[in-house]
GROMACS .gro file of C-alpha atoms in nm:
model
  262
    1MET     CA    1   0.006  -0.009   0.032
    2PRO     CA    2   0.140   0.344  -0.096
    3ILE     CA    3   0.210   0.584   0.243
    4ASP     CA    4  -0.080   0.851   0.305
    5ASN     CA    5   0.123   1.143   0.299
    6GLU     CA    6  -0.200   1.326   0.281
    7LEU     CA    7  -0.233   1.274   0.666
    8TYR     CA    8  -0.021   1.603   0.678
    9ASP     CA    9  -0.283   1.807   0.518
   10ARG     CA   10  -0.547   1.643   0.749
   11LEU     CA   11  -0.342   1.661   1.096
   12GLY     CA   12  -0.095   1.950   1.019
   13GLY     CA   13  -0.322   2.224   1.112
   14SER     CA   14  -0.284   2.107   1.484
   15TRP     CA   15   0.072   2.008   1.465
   16TRP     CA   16   0.161   2.206   1.786
   17ASP     CA   17  -0.164   2.053   1.955
   18GLU     CA   18  -0.037   1.770   2.229
   19ASP     CA   19  -0.314   1.577   2.133
   20ASN     CA   20  -0.230   1.534   1.771
   21PRO     CA   21  -0.062   1.229   1.658
   22LEU     CA   22   0.219   1.449   1.507
   23ASN     CA   23   0.304   1.590   1.821
   24LEU     CA   24   0.460   1.279   1.902
   25LEU     CA   25   0.758   1.414   1.711
   26HIS     CA   26   0.792   1.691   1.902
   27GLY     CA   27   0.762   1.526   2.279
   28SER     CA   28   1.139   1.383   2.267
   29LEU     CA   29   1.261   1.345   1.907
   30THR     CA   30   1.307   1.741   1.871
   31PRO     CA   31   1.555   1.735   2.174
   32ALA     CA   32   1.697   1.408   2.039
   33ARG     CA   33   1.785   1.563   1.724
   34MET     CA   34   1.886   1.856   1.820
   35GLU     CA   35   2.146   1.743   2.076
   36TYR     CA   36   2.283   1.579   1.837
   37PHE     CA   37   2.280   1.842   1.557
   38ARG     CA   38   2.404   2.132   1.819
   39GLY     CA   39   2.748   1.901   1.882
   40VAL     CA   40   2.770   1.867   1.461
   41LEU     CA   41   2.777   2.211   1.481
   42ARG     CA   42   2.992   2.218   1.790
   43ASP     CA   43   3.237   2.011   1.614
   44ARG     CA   44   3.202   2.126   1.222
   45LEU     CA   45   3.147   2.506   1.285
   46GLY     CA   46   3.267   2.566   1.625
   47GLY     CA   47   2.952   2.617   1.774
   48ARG     CA   48   2.933   2.873   1.537
   49ALA     CA   49   2.534   2.917   1.402
   50ALA     CA   50   2.422   3.306   1.441
   51GLY     CA   51   2.363   3.415   1.038
   52LEU     CA   52   2.429   3.156   0.883
   53LYS     CA   53   2.122   3.025   0.627
   54ALA     CA   54   1.968   2.754   0.722
   55LEU     CA   55   1.684   2.562   0.527
   56ASP     CA   56   1.435   2.282   0.704
   57ILE     CA   57   1.336   2.075   0.382
   58GLY     CA   58   0.976   1.886   0.468
   59CYS     CA   59   0.964   2.132   0.792
   60GLY     CA   60   0.583   2.070   0.903
   61ALA     CA   61   0.498   2.296   1.120
   62GLY     CA   62   0.827   2.453   1.220
   63LEU     CA   63   0.915   2.174   1.491
   64LEU     CA   64   1.308   2.216   1.379
   65ALA     CA   65   1.268   2.526   1.220
   66GLU     CA   66   1.193   2.729   1.530
   67GLU     CA   67   1.471   2.539   1.722
   68PHE     CA   68   1.760   2.624   1.456
   69ALA     CA   69   1.625   3.037   1.417
   70ARG     CA   70   1.690   3.053   1.802
   71LEU     CA   71   2.043   2.930   1.770
   72GLY     CA   72   2.050   3.248   1.561
   73CYS     CA   73   2.036   3.120   1.253
   74GLU     CA   74   1.810   3.278   0.913
   75VAL     CA   75   1.610   3.010   0.849
   76THR     CA   76   1.384   2.900   0.572
   77GLY     CA   77   1.155   2.624   0.584
   78VAL     CA   78   0.978   2.436   0.302
   79ASP     CA   79   0.635   2.176   0.315
   80PRO     CA   80   0.438   2.060   0.048
   81SER     CA   81   0.127   2.083   0.288
   82GLU     CA   82  -0.043   2.417   0.304
   83PRO     CA   83  -0.191   2.329   0.595
   84ALA     CA   84   0.106   2.244   0.804
   85LEU     CA   85   0.279   2.579   0.703
   86ALA     CA   86  -0.054   2.758   0.805
   87ALA     CA   87   0.008   2.620   1.179
   88ALA     CA   88   0.381   2.698   1.145
   89ARG     CA   89   0.294   3.077   1.076
   90ARG     CA   90   0.050   3.095   1.343
   91HIS     CA   91   0.306   2.957   1.581
   92ALA     CA   92   0.558   3.204   1.500
   93ALA     CA   93   0.356   3.502   1.451
   94ASP     CA   94   0.209   3.392   1.846
   95GLY     CA   95   0.575   3.451   1.951
   96GLY     CA   96   0.812   3.215   1.819
   97PRO     CA   97   1.109   3.302   1.580
   98ALA     CA   98   1.110   3.510   1.243
   99ILE     CA   99   1.090   3.226   0.979
  100ARG     CA  100   1.026   3.258   0.587
  101TYR     CA  101   0.811   2.947   0.507
  102LEU     CA  102   0.743   2.854   0.158
  103ALA     CA  103   0.548   2.585  -0.027
  104GLY     CA  104   0.699   2.309  -0.211
  105SER     CA  105   0.895   1.980  -0.247
  106GLY     CA  106   1.216   1.833  -0.176
  107GLU     CA  107   1.200   1.749  -0.543
  108GLU     CA  108   1.182   2.081  -0.664
  109LEU     CA  109   1.314   2.350  -0.420
  110PRO     CA  110   1.151   2.673  -0.555
  111LEU     CA  111   1.537   2.825  -0.392
  112ALA     CA  112   1.875   2.961  -0.579
  113ASP     CA  113   2.156   2.736  -0.596
  114ALA     CA  114   2.398   2.764  -0.337
  115SER     CA  115   2.156   2.990  -0.116
  116PHE     CA  116   2.234   2.782   0.217
  117ASP     CA  117   2.514   2.739   0.499
  118VAL     CA  118   2.299   2.457   0.663
  119VAL     CA  119   1.974   2.200   0.535
  120LEU     CA  120   1.796   1.999   0.747
  121CYS     CA  121   1.586   1.729   0.683
  122CYS     CA  122   1.419   1.519   0.909
  123ASP     CA  123   1.148   1.234   0.883
  124VAL     CA  124   1.125   1.333   0.552
  125LEU     CA  125   1.350   1.135   0.347
  126GLU     CA  126   1.151   0.781   0.367
  127HIS     CA  127   0.811   0.976   0.296
  128VAL     CA  128   0.975   1.127  -0.063
  129THR     CA  129   0.858   0.967  -0.423
  130ASP     CA  130   1.211   1.058  -0.576
  131LEU     CA  131   1.508   1.010  -0.332
  132PRO     CA  132   1.787   1.102  -0.591
  133ARG     CA  133   1.612   1.399  -0.708
  134VAL     CA  134   1.577   1.509  -0.346
  135ILE     CA  135   1.927   1.506  -0.273
  136ALA     CA  136   2.016   1.634  -0.593
  137GLU     CA  137   1.806   1.907  -0.530
  138THR     CA  138   1.969   1.948  -0.148
  139ALA     CA  139   2.296   1.972  -0.296
  140ARG     CA  140   2.210   2.276  -0.537
  141ALA     CA  141   2.081   2.446  -0.238
  142MET     CA  142   2.346   2.431  -0.051
  143LYS     CA  143   2.683   2.662  -0.052
  144PRO     CA  144   3.033   2.475  -0.070
  145GLY     CA  145   3.097   2.329   0.235
  146GLY     CA  146   2.751   2.355   0.357
  147LEU     CA  147   2.661   2.126   0.624
  148TYR     CA  148   2.363   1.852   0.579
  149LEU     CA  149   2.203   1.734   0.859
  150PHE     CA  150   1.958   1.426   0.845
  151ASP     CA  151   1.745   1.158   1.018
  152THR     CA  152   1.539   0.855   0.869
  153VAL     CA  153   1.472   0.502   0.914
  154ASN     CA  154   1.690   0.211   0.828
  155ARG     CA  155   1.549  -0.087   0.643
  156THR     CA  156   1.618  -0.387   0.914
  157ALA     CA  157   1.413  -0.619   1.077
  158ALA     CA  158   1.415  -0.389   1.374
  159SER     CA  159   1.231  -0.093   1.186
  160TRP     CA  160   1.008  -0.357   1.038
  161LEU     CA  161   0.864  -0.452   1.388
  162LEU     CA  162   0.868  -0.170   1.542
  163ALA     CA  163   0.799   0.097   1.288
  164ILE     CA  164   0.566  -0.097   1.103
  165LYS     CA  165   0.400  -0.358   1.301
  166ILE     CA  166   0.354  -0.198   1.658
  167LEU     CA  167   0.376   0.166   1.546
  168GLN     CA  168   0.115   0.148   1.254
  169ASP     CA  169  -0.010  -0.203   1.180
  170TRP     CA  170  -0.119  -0.364   1.576
  171PRO     CA  171  -0.461  -0.198   1.662
  172PRO     CA  172  -0.363  -0.186   2.013
  173THR     CA  173  -0.062   0.006   1.955
  174ARG     CA  174  -0.081   0.219   1.628
  175ILE     CA  175  -0.040   0.579   1.614
  176ILE     CA  176  -0.292   0.676   1.377
  177ASP     CA  177  -0.528   0.476   1.122
  178ALA     CA  178  -0.345   0.575   0.803
  179GLN     CA  179  -0.006   0.440   0.635
  180LEU     CA  180   0.242   0.626   0.839
  181HIS     CA  181   0.553   0.417   0.630
  182SER     CA  182   0.610   0.143   0.404
  183TRP     CA  183   0.897  -0.053   0.489
  184ASP     CA  184   1.011  -0.074   0.140
  185MET     CA  185   1.127   0.328   0.141
  186PHE     CA  186   1.322   0.278   0.481
  187ILE     CA  187   1.710   0.370   0.378
  188LYS     CA  188   2.003   0.167   0.472
  189PRO     CA  189   2.317   0.396   0.566
  190ARG     CA  190   2.542   0.284   0.304
  191GLU     CA  191   2.255   0.389   0.055
  192LEU     CA  192   2.195   0.702   0.150
  193ALA     CA  193   2.569   0.739   0.193
  194ARG     CA  194   2.584   0.658  -0.189
  195LEU     CA  195   2.336   0.858  -0.281
  196LEU     CA  196   2.480   1.193  -0.105
  197GLN     CA  197   2.873   1.129  -0.257
  198ARG     CA  198   2.698   1.088  -0.595
  199ASN     CA  199   2.597   1.437  -0.508
  200GLY     CA  200   2.937   1.632  -0.392
  201LEU     CA  201   2.800   1.557  -0.028
  202GLU     CA  202   3.076   1.360   0.188
  203PRO     CA  203   2.947   1.162   0.459
  204GLY     CA  204   3.046   1.275   0.821
  205GLY     CA  205   2.876   1.060   1.107
  206LEU     CA  206   2.638   0.888   1.191
  207ALA     CA  207   2.425   0.815   1.524
  208GLY     CA  208   2.152   0.545   1.622
  209LEU     CA  209   1.833   0.719   1.660
  210ALA     CA  210   1.597   0.500   1.875
  211PRO     CA  211   1.359   0.507   2.183
  212ARG     CA  212   1.560   0.444   2.539
  213ALA     CA  213   1.250   0.368   2.704
  214ASN     CA  214   1.180   0.002   2.854
  215PRO     CA  215   0.997  -0.184   2.592
  216LEU     CA  216   0.743  -0.300   2.819
  217ALA     CA  217   0.684   0.088   2.962
  218ALA     CA  218   0.686   0.209   2.590
  219LEU     CA  219   0.406  -0.073   2.483
  220SER     CA  220   0.199   0.025   2.788
  221ALA     CA  221   0.251   0.399   2.688
  222LEU     CA  222   0.161   0.352   2.358
  223ARG     CA  223  -0.150   0.166   2.470
  224ALA     CA  224  -0.237   0.425   2.690
  225ALA     CA  225  -0.230   0.691   2.430
  226ARG     CA  226  -0.406   0.441   2.133
  227ARG     CA  227  -0.675   0.509   2.446
  228GLY     CA  228  -0.655   0.840   2.513
  229ARG     CA  229  -0.587   0.865   2.867
  230ILE     CA  230  -0.270   1.048   2.761
  231SER     CA  231  -0.193   1.283   2.506
  232TYR     CA  232   0.060   1.208   2.198
  233GLY     CA  233   0.331   1.469   2.318
  234GLU     CA  234   0.321   1.285   2.671
  235LEU     CA  235   0.397   0.966   2.494
  236GLY     CA  236   0.655   1.122   2.306
  237ARG     CA  237   0.837   1.267   2.669
  238ARG     CA  238   0.767   0.867   2.787
  239LEU     CA  239   0.908   0.649   2.449
  240ASP     CA  240   1.224   0.900   2.535
  241PHE     CA  241   1.407   0.862   2.202
  242GLY     CA  242   1.765   1.003   2.194
  243GLN     CA  243   2.068   0.883   2.052
  244VAL     CA  244   2.186   0.545   2.088
  245ARG     CA  245   2.476   0.296   1.990
  246SER     CA  246   2.273   0.115   1.733
  247ALA     CA  247   2.158   0.221   1.417
  248ALA     CA  248   1.933  -0.065   1.336
  249LEU     CA  249   1.587   0.134   1.390
  250SER     CA  250   1.684   0.497   1.260
  251TYR     CA  251   1.942   0.690   1.253
  252MET     CA  252   2.129   1.044   1.249
  253GLY     CA  253   2.370   1.200   1.046
  254TYR     CA  254   2.537   1.469   0.856
  255ALA     CA  255   2.747   1.510   0.533
  256ILE     CA  256   2.955   1.819   0.429
  257LYS     CA  257   2.933   1.991   0.082
  258ALA     CA  258   3.267   1.954  -0.149
  259ALA     CA  259   3.403   2.333  -0.171
  260GLU     CA  260   3.449   2.466  -0.511
  261LEU     CA  261   3.805   2.386  -0.624
  262GLY     CA  262   4.062   2.663  -0.740
   0.00000   0.00000   0.00000
C-alpha cells in the first residue's frame, strides 16, 4: 500500500497540539535531534550558528525550524502541506522566531542555487517519491562547504517490527489509522551514503536514534495514548527518543558539501 502523505494536510493544522498524533515527533524527538545537531555544529563550525542561512526541507509546522532560528540562524522552511505551513506561520506569529515559510517539495525546491550554509531534513527522506532527486536538489541549494543534517529510518527487521507492525499495523498500539510508512521506502545507511557522494556531499558521521524507554513501559504508553489516557506529546516524552549506539531502527547523520576547487 502507498503511504498516506495526505495525513499531513488532514492533521497539519494542529501539529503543535499535544493531542495531535504528529506531536509525537516533538515530545522527545526534537530534543534528541537538537542535541545531536548542536554537537555537529560545535564540532564542524565551532558552535557558530548566528547569521547562518538554514533550510528545513519538509519543515511541517516548524518544530525544528524554530529550534534553528533560536540558535541565530536565518531559517527558511519548505513543505508541500499548506495546512502545516499555516500552522507554522501561526505559531511563529504567536511569539515564535521569524522564519520564512514556502510551499514546495524536496524534489523541486523553490530556491536559488548555493543559497544555504546548513540544510536539515528530518523524518522526510522515507516519505518522498524520488529520493535521488531530493538529494540532488538539496546539494544544489547548498553553498560549497555547507552542512547537511538529516535523520531517517533504517530498513531492517527492527524497523519492520517497531515502525510497521507496532506503531502502524497493530490496533492496540498504532499511532493513527493511516499508512504512515512503507518498509520498502526505508533507507539503509550505505544506500544514503552512496546517494550523498554522487551529489558531492561527503558523509561525516552517523548516530543511532531510537526510544530509550523500557520496552514494556513503551508498549504500555502506546496503549495509553491509543485509548486517549495520555496525550501524544506525553507519549513522545515517555518513549524518550535519543541517541543510541545502534542504528538498527533509525539514524541521524551529517554530510559536508565539497568546496569549489580553485
